[in-house]
Short mmCIF file of C-alpha atoms in Angstrom, two decimals:
data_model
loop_
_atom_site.label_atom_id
_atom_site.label_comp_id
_atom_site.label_asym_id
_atom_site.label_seq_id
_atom_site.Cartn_x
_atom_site.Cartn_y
_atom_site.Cartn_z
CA UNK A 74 112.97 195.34 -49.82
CA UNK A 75 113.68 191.98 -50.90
CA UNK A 76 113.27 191.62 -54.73
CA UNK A 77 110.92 189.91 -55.82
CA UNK A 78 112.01 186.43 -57.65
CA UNK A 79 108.98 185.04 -58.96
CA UNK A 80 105.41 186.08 -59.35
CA UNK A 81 102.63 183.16 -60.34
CA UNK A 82 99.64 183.82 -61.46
CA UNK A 83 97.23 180.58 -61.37
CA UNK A 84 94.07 179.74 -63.10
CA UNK A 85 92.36 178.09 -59.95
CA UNK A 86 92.42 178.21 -56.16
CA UNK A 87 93.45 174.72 -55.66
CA UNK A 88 96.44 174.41 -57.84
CA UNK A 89 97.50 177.84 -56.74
CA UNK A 90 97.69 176.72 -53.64
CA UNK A 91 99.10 173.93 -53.50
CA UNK A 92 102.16 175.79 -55.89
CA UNK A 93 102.49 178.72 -52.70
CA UNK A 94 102.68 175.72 -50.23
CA UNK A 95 106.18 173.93 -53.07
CA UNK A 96 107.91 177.14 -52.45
CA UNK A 97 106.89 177.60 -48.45
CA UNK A 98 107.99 174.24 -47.93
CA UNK A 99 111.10 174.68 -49.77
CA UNK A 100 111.90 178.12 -47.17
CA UNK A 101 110.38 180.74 -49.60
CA UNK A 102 107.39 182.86 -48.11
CA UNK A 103 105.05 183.16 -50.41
CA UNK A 104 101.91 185.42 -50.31
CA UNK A 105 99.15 184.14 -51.66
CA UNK A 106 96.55 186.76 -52.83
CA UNK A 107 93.35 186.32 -54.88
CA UNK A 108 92.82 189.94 -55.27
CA UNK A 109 95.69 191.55 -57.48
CA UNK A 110 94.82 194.72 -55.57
CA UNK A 111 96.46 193.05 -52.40
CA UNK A 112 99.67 192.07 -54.10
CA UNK A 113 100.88 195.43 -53.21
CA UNK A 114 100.11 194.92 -49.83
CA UNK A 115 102.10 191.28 -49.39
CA UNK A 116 105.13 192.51 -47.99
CA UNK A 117 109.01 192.00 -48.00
CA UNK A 118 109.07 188.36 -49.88
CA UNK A 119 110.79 186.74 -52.51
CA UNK A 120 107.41 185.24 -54.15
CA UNK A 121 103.97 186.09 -54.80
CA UNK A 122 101.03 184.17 -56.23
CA UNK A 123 97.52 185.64 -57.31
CA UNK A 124 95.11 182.81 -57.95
CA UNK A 125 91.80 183.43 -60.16
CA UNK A 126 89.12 181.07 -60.76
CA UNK A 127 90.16 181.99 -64.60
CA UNK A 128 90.10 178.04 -66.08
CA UNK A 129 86.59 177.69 -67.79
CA UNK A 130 85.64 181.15 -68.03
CA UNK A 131 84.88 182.75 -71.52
CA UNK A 132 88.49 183.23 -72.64
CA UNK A 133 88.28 187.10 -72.93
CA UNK A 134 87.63 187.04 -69.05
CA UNK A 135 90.30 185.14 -68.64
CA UNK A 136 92.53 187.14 -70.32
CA UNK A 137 91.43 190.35 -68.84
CA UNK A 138 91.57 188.93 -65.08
CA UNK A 139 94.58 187.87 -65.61
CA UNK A 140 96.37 190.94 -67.15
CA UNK A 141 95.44 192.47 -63.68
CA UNK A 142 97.04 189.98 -61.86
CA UNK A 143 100.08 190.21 -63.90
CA UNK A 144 100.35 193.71 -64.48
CA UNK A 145 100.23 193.76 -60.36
CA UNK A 146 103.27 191.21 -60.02
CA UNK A 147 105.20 193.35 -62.95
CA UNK A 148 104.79 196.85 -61.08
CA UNK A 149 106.14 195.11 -57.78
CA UNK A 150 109.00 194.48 -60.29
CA UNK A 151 108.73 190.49 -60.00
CA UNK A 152 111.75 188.58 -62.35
CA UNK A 153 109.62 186.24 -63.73
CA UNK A 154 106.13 185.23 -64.08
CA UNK A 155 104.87 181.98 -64.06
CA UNK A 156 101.49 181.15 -65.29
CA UNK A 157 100.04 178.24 -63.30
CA UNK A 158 97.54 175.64 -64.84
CA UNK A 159 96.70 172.20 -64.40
CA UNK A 160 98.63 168.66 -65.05
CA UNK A 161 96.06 167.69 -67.06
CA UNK A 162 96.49 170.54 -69.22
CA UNK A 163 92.36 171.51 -68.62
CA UNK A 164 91.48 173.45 -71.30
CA UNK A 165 89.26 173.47 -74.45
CA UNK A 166 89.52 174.97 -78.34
CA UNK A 167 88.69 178.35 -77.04
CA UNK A 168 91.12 178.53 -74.67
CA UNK A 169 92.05 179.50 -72.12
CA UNK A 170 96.04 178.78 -72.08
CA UNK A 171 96.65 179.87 -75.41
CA UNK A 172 94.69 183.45 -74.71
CA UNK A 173 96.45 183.99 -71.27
CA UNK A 174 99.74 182.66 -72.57
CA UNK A 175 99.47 185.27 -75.86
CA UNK A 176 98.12 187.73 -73.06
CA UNK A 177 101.51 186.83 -70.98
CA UNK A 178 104.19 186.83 -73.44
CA UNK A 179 102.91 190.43 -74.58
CA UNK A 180 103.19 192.11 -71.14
CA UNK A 181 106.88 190.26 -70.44
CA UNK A 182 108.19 190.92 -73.68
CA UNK A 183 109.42 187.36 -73.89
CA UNK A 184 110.59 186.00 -77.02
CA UNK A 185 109.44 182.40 -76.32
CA UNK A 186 108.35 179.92 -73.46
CA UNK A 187 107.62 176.60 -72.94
CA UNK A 188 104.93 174.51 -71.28
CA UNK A 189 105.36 171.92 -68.50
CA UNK A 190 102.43 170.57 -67.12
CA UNK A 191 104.26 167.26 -66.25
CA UNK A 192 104.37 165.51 -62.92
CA UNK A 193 106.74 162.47 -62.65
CA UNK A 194 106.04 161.43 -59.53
CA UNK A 195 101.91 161.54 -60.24
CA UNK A 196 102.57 159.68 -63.22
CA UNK A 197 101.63 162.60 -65.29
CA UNK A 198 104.15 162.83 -68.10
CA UNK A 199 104.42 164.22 -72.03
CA UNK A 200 106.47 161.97 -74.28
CA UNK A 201 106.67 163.08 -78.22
CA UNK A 202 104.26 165.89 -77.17
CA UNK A 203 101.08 163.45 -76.03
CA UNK A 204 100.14 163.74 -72.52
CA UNK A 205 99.55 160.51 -70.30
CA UNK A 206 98.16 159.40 -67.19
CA UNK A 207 100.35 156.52 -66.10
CA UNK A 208 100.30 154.30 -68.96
CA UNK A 209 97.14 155.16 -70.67
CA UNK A 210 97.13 158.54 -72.97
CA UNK A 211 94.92 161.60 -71.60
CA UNK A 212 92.36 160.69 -74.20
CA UNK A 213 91.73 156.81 -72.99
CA UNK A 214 91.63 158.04 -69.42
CA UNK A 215 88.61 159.32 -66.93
CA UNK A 216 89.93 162.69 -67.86
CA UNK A 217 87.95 161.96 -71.51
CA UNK A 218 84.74 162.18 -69.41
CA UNK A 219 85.51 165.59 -67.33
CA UNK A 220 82.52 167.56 -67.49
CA UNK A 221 83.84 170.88 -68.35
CA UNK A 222 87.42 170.46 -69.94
CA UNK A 223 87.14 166.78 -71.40
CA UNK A 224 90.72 165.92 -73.01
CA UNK A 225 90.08 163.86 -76.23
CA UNK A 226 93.38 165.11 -77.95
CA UNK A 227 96.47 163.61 -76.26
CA UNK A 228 98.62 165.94 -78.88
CA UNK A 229 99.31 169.06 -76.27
CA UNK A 230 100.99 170.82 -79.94
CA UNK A 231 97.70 170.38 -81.28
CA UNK A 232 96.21 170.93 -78.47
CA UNK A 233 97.86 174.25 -77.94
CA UNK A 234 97.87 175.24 -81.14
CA UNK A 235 94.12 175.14 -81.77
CA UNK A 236 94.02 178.19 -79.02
CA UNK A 237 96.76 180.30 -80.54
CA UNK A 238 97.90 182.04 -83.65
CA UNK A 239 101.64 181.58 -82.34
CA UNK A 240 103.20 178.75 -83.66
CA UNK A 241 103.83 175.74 -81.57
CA UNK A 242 106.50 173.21 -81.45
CA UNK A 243 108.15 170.59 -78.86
CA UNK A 244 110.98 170.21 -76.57
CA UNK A 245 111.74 166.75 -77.54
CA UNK A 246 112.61 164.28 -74.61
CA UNK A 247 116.05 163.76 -76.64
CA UNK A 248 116.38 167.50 -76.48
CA UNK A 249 115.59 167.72 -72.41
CA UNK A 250 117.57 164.50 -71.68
CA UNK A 251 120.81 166.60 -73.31
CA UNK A 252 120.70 168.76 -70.50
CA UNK A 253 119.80 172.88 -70.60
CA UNK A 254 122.56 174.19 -72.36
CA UNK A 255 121.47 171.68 -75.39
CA UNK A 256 117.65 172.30 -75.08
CA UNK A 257 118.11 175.93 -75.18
CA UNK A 258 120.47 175.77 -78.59
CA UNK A 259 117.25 173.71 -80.05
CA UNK A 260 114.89 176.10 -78.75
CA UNK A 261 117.16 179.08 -80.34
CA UNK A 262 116.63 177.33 -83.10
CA UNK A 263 113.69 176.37 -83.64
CA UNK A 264 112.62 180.63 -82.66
CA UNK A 265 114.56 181.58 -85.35
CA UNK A 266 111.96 179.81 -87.63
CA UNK A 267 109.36 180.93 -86.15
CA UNK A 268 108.59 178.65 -83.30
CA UNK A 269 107.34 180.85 -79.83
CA UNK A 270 105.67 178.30 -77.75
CA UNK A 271 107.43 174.68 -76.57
CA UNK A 272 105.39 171.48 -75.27
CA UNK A 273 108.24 170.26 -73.03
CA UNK A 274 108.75 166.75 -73.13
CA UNK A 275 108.94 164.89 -69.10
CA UNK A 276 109.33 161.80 -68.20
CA UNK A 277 111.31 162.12 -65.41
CA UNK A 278 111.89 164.43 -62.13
CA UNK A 279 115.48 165.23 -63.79
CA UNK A 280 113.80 165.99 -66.25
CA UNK A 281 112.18 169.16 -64.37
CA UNK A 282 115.66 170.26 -62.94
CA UNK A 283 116.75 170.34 -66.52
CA UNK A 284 113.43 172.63 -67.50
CA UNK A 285 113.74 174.81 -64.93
CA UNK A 286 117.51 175.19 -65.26
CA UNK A 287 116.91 176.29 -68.66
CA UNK A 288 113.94 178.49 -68.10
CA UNK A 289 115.01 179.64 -64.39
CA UNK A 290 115.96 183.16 -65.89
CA UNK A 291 113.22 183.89 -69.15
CA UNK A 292 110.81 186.16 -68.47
CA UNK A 293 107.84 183.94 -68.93
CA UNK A 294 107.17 180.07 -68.44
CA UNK A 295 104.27 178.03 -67.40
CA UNK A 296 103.51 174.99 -66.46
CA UNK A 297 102.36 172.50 -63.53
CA UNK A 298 103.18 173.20 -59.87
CA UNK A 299 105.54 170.79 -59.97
CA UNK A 300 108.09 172.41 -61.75
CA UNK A 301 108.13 175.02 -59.76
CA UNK A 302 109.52 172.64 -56.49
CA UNK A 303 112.87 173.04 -58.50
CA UNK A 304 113.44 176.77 -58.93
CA UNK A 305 114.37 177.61 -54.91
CA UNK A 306 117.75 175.70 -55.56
CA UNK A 307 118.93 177.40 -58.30
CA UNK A 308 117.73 180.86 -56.41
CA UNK A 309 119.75 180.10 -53.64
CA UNK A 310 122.92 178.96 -56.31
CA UNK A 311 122.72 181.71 -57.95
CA UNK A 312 122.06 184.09 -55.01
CA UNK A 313 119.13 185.07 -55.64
CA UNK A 314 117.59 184.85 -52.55
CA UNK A 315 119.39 184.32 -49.05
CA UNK A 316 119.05 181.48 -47.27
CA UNK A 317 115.71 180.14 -47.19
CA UNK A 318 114.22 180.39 -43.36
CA UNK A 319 111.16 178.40 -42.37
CA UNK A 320 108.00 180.69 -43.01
CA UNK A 321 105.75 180.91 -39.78
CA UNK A 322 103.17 178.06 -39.03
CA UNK A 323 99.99 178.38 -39.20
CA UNK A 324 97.69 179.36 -36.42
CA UNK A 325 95.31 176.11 -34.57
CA UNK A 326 91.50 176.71 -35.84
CA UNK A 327 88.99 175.40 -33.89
CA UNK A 328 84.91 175.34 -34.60
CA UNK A 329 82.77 173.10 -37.12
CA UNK A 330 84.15 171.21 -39.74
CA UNK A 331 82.55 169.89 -42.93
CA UNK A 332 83.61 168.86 -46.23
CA UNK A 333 82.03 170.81 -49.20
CA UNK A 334 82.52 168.43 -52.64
CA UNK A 335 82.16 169.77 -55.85
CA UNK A 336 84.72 167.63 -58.12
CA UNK A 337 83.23 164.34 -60.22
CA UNK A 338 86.72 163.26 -60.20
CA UNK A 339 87.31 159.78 -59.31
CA UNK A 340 89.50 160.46 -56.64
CA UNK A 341 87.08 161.90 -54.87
CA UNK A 342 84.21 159.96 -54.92
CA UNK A 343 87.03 157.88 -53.51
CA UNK A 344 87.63 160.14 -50.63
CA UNK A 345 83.41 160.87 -50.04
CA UNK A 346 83.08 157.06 -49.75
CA UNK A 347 86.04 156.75 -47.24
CA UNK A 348 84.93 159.80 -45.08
CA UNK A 349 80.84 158.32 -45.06
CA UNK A 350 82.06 155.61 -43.56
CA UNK A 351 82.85 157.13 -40.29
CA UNK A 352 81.18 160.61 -40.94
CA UNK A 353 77.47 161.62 -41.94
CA UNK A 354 78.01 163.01 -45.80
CA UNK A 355 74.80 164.65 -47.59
CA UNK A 356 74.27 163.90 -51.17
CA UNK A 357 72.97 167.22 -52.83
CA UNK A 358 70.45 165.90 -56.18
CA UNK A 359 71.95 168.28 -58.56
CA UNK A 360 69.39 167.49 -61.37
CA UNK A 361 66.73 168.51 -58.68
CA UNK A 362 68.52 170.97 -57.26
CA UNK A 363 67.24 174.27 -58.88
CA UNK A 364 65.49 176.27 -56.00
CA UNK A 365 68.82 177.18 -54.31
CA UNK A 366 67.49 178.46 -51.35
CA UNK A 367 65.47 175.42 -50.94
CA UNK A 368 68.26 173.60 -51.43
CA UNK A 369 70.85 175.29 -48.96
CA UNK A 370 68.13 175.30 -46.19
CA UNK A 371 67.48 171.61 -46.45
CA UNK A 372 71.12 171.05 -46.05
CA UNK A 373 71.55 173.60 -43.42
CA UNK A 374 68.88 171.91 -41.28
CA UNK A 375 70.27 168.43 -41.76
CA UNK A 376 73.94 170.50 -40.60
CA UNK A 377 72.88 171.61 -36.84
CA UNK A 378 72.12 168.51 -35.11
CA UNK A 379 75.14 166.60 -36.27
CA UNK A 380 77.72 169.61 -36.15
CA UNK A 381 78.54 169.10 -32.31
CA UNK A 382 79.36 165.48 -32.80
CA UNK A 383 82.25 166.29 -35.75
CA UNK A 384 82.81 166.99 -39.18
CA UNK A 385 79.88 166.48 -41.74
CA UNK A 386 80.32 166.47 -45.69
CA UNK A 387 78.20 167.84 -48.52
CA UNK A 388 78.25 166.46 -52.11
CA UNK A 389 76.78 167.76 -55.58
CA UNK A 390 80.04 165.36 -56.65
CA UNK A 391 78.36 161.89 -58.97
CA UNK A 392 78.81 159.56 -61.09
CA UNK A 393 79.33 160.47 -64.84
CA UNK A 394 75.75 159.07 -65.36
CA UNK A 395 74.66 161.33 -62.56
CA UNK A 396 76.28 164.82 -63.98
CA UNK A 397 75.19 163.76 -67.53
CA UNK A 398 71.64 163.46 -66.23
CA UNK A 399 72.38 167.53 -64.49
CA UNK A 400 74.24 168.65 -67.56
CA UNK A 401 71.08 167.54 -69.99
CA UNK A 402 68.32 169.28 -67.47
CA UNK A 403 70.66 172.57 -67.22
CA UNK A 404 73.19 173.05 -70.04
CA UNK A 405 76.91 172.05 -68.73
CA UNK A 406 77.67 175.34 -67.83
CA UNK A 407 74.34 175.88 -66.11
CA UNK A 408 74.48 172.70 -64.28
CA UNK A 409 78.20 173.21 -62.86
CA UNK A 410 77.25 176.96 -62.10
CA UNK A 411 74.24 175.49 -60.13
CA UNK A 412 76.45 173.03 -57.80
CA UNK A 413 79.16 176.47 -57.28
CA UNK A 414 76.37 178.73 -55.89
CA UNK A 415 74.66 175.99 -54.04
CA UNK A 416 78.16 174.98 -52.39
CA UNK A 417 78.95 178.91 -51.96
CA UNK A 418 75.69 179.91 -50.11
CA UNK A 419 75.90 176.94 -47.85
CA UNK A 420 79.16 177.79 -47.25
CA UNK A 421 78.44 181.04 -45.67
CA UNK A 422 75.34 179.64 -44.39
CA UNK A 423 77.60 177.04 -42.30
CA UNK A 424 80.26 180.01 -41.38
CA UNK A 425 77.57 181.76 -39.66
CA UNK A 426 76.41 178.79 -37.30
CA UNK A 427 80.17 178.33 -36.17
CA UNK A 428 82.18 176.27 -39.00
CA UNK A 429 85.74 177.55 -39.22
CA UNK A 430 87.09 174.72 -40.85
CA UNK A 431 86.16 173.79 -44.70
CA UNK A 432 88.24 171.13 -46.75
CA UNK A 433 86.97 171.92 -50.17
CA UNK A 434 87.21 169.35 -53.26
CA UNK A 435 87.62 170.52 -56.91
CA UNK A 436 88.98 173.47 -58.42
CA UNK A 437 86.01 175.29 -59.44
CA UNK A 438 84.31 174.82 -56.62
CA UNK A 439 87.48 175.96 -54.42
CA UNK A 440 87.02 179.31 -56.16
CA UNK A 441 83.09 179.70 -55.83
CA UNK A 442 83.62 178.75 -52.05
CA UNK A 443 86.17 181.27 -51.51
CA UNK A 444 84.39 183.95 -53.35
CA UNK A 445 80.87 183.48 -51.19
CA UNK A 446 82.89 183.82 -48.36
CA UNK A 447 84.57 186.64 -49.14
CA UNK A 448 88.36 185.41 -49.04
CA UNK A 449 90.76 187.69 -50.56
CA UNK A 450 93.99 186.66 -49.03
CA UNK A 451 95.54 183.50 -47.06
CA UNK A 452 98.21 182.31 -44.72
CA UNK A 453 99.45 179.46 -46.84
CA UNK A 454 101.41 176.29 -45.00
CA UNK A 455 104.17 173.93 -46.20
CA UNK A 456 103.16 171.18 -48.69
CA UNK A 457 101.62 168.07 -47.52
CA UNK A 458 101.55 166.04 -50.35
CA UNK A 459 99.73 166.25 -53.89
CA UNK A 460 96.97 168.03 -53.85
CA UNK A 461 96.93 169.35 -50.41
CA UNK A 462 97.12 172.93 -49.85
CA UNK A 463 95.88 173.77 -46.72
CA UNK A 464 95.91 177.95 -45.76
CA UNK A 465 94.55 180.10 -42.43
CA UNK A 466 93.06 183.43 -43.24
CA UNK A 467 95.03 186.41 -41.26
CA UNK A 468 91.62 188.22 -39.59
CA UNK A 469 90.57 187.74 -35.73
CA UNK A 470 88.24 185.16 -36.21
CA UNK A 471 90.75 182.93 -38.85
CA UNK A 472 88.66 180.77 -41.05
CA UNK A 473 91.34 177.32 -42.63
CA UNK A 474 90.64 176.11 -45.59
CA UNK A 475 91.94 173.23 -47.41
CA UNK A 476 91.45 173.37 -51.41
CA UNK A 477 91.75 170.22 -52.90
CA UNK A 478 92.76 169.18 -56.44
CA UNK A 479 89.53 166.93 -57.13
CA UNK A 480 92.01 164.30 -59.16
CA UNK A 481 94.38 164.12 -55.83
CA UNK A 482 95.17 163.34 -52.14
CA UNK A 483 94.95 159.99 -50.31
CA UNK A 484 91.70 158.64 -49.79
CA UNK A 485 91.53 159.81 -46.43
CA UNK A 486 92.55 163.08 -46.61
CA UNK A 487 88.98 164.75 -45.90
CA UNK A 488 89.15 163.48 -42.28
CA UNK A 489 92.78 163.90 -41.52
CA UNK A 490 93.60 167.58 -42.93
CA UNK A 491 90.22 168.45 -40.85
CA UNK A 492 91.92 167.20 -37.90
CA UNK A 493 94.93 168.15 -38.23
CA UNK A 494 93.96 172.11 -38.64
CA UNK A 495 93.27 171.89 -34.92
CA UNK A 496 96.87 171.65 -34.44
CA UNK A 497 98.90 172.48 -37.70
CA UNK A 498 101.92 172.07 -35.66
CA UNK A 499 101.39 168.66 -34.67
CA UNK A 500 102.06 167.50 -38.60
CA UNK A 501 104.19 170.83 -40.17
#
């Protein structure tokens, strides 16, 4: 059986998705599991990923789901682990990277690791340890505003170090730019006083190679997805793995499609103004939402009669003025709990009248969706881009599913990935 190289374990749907699609792309199959019962059960591959919906949870949760999930990838004797989280390093005070990260380095046995959640090319990058967006620091940017993980602290040291007892220190850019061999003499270092975890410094793509040339054989790292596009090279160098062979495509899903959007990001309201124009959307009231069932069978009703004629969208996505209204009615928690179960129940509501096709927005609500419908594991296809994952389930009756990073994608990437599951082919 083929060793296996690297097993993930992610703290949403979405970003564990699109991760599994990196390394399929790249010629590395990839199962993709949100069960860790089923990671025995993924067969003869080089790579393994068990997403949770982990991120906002009470951190002692968090920690126990995902000491499962990694206790599964250890027994099946995976090389590394990688602990997946998001570029915008979502978290709060309470956790939960620090928790899962103390949680991880315990059941490795690694003596440090470092944390990447960089991505050049999105213009997501840490310099001197503060995170920006583009040119503007985390803390000046709509991230300050997100309703459940809002990032007022560009420091990620601080950041980090507020959720852990383990001391934290950086990977300067100076250090990085060296090359590996340098970083990991400063890194020694710096362990030897003490230091366990590392913000990593990135500016630059290079930059990655260099990370994951120096981490490519520690026990434990974390980080973005995007780090992880860098890893299959240095596999194959090193021969690791064989040559990398295209993965199977995934199978043409016909039936209803609709657009379920749970994400107040601004990228997509983007998108839900770009697909209304061309395709009916309904705008769930959130603060007037509480009678679920109500709620679902209003939306179900509105559904039917415009099904036939092509995708439809749903929204409890708004404006910060609109969420602040929700939050203040229900408690944030309540009020983002409230959108998850509406979104879940009509999703299952909308399976059962002939949808097969569901392009999801926002990492929470990727997880609620997935749960309602009882998903456990996924076909996953080659990387189209940031923030699109798109995945087939392997039953008789496949349902695809797109799960959508509510911060990414092109504007019109709701109506496209919708069309394009009725012949993956046609753009793999």
């Amino acid at each position: 059986m083929t060793k296996l190289i690297f097993g993930v374990v992610a703290d949403d749907l979405t970003g564990g998705m699109e991760t599994a699609a990196m390394l399929v792309a790249a010629g590395i199959e990839c199962g993709f599991v949100t069960d860790p019962d089923l990671v025995g059960s993924c067969g003869d591959v080089p790579a393994i990923l068990v997403a949770q919906k982990t991120r906002v949870i009470p951190a002692s949760e968090a920690v126990t789901m995902t000491e499962k999930a990694a206790r599964a990838l250890l027994a099946r004797g995976a090389r590394q682990i990688f602990f997946k989280y998001c570029a915008t390093f979502d978290s709060t005070d309470q956790g939960n990277i620090g928790p899962v990260s103390d949680l991880l380095m315990q059941l490795t046995g690694a003596e440090y690791t470092a944390f990447c959640p960089a991505s050049p090319a999105l213009r997501r990058t840490v310099y001197n340890g503060h995170l920006f967006l583009g040119t503007e620091l985390i803390s000046d940017s709509p991230k300050r505003n997100d309703p459940l993980t809002p990032m007022t602290d560009p420091d990620l040291v601080r950041v980090l170090q507020r959720q852990t007892p383990t001391r934290v220190g950086l990977l300067a850019h100076s250090q990085v730019n060296a090359g590996a061999d340098s970083a990991g003499r400063a890194i020694a270092e710096a362990a030897a006083r003490g230091i366990r975890y590392f913000i990593a410094d990135t500016i630059y793509d290079r930059d990655l190679d260099t990370l994951a040339t120096l981490t490519c054989d520690w026990k434990l790292m974390t980080g973005n997805a995007t780090i992880v596009q860098h890893y299959p090279a240095i596999w194959k160098a090193r021969g690791l793995i064989a040559t990398a062979r295209r993965p199977p495509g995934l199978r043409a899903v016909g039936g209803g499609g609709v657009v379920l959007a749970g994400s107040c990001a601004e990228r997509t309201l983007e998108q839900l103004a770009e697909f209304e124009k061309s395709h009916p959307l309904f705008r769930i009231d959130l603060p007037n939402a509480e009678d679920v069932a109500a709620t679902v069978g209003d939306a179900l009703d509105w559904a039917r009669p415009r099904l036939d004629r092509g995708p439809v969208g749903f929204a409890t996505s708004g404006a910060p003025e609109a969420v602040k209204m929700a939050q203040q009615r229900y408690g944030r928690e309540g009020a983002a709990q409230l959108a998850e179960t509406i979104l879940g129940r009509l999703a299952v509501s909308l399976r059962s009248i002939g949808v097969r096709r569901f392009v999801v927005a926002g990492g929470e609500t990727s997880g609620a969706i997935v749960e309602h419908l009882g998903i456990r594991r996924l076909r996953v296809g080659p990387y189209g881009g940031p923030g699109i994952g798109t995945a087939v389930t392997e039953d008789e009756d496949p349902v695809a599913l797109c799960l959508k990073s509510g911060k990414l994608g092109p504007i019109d990437l709701f109506a496209t990935t919708l069309e394009a599951m009725l012949n993956p082919e046609a753009v793999n």
